[in-house]
Amino acid sequence: MEDAHRSGCPINLTLEVLGDRWSLIVIRDIMFGNRRHFRELLQNSEEGIASNILADRLKRLLERGLLTREDDPSHKQKAIYSLTEMSIRLVPIFAEMGAWGRRFLPVSEELSIRAELLEEGGRPLWEDFMQELRVLHLHVPRDPSKPSVFDHLRAAYLEVVARNKTAAE
Amino acid sequence: MEDAHRSGCPINLTLEVLGDRWSLIVIRDIMFGNRRHFRELLQNSEEGIASNILADRLKRLLERGLLTREDDPSHKQKAIYSLTEMSIRLVPIFAEMGAWGRRFLPVSEELSIRAELLEEGGRPLWEDFMQELRVLHLHVPRDPSKPSVFDHLRAAYLEVVARNKTAAE
DNA sequence: AAAACCAGTTGCAATAAACAAGCAGTTGAA
DNA sequence: TTCAACTGCTTGTTTATTGCAACTGGTTTT
């Protein structure tokens, strides 16, 4: 459909790839939620994406080099979606968007704890996180001296969830 | 129209405000091109925005606090659109998007020189630029000791345009 | 053998975008 | 003072996208 770009401006081209309401949501769930299968993305979706939209976005992101897809050896029907270097490098954009959203929009505590940690950790933390995503998604060997940023972010999220749950009881 | 948010996630909320193909283009032109009137935004648009879409986006951005609108004292029909603190703080997101687009997408040299300078200048330059946008848009008094980042970016852009023009002759 | 799970498709209605034309008023030059 | 150009939009129409619900052919688990 679109192969004529509106302009060569980097902001415009980035918007042509990511400027819709779902593409970054899908990448976010793969990146921060480690959801690698279609059903995981569909059913655990915080925002309730529809299956046809999810299928369409996965297809587009594959075509544009932001995701790869491979068969799951443990299940003939399962597909595994992975990030690429291109999408892993979206981490700084996610971090800045998270910081902006946290400052100006009515975010919930649970869902913004990871954005807060990314903001506080700054670029060094982003780099560690990107390197860890390369291990998870690009089959890059792991550096055992580094603690897992992914686990750190997930633990902080689960802690807030647990704290709010007990507080509600 | 929508007051029920899909979720309280900062990424999602940011996408609900900015996740379409035109909102950031409009803000970009006001921010980097200093286009303050409807016709300027319409006719100088690199991407060719339609007038009804522009009108709709300006309205939405006003409602959501990313722009303000005031009458131009020099012309009864003219309106002046200005950035707010909220939209000025999008500078880091623009910078990261520009850097990402420059790395992975087929950008043109002319339109990416500003992204390159923003990337090289890093956060200190972004802060200077944001302070200058506050002078231009929020009636904040100017610090005369600071050189203009805006002029710097514009001069670099015009230089590339001029160079490419003479090279083409 | 049945139930649950797998990655999607299909059909339809509602919404949004793209395109072209037009509008009531204002301004600046002849 | 007349006229063309300019002002911020609006209207109508066509096309593309989105959202919803049901469904498909196949696989795995119980």
XYZ file of C-alpha atoms (C1' of nucleotides) in Angstrom, chain B residues 37-39 51-52 55 69 75 77-79 81, chain D residues 5-13 17-19:
24
model
C -0.397 30.291 11.887
C -2.845 27.885 10.292
C -1.810 28.752 6.740
C -6.835 21.339 5.986
C -9.559 19.398 7.747
C -8.006 21.815 11.927
C -4.205 29.702 20.694
C -4.588 40.891 11.923
C -8.394 36.891 11.347
C -5.031 35.515 12.332
C -4.571 33.087 15.178
C -0.591 28.816 18.016
C -5.048 37.717 -2.373
C -5.212 36.016 2.192
C -7.483 34.527 6.871
C -8.924 30.199 9.557
C -11.395 27.087 8.864
C -16.070 23.908 7.018
C -18.579 20.808 3.984
C -19.331 16.799 1.145
C -17.662 12.702 -0.773
C -8.672 1.792 8.989
C -10.547 0.108 13.365
C -13.351 -2.535 16.526
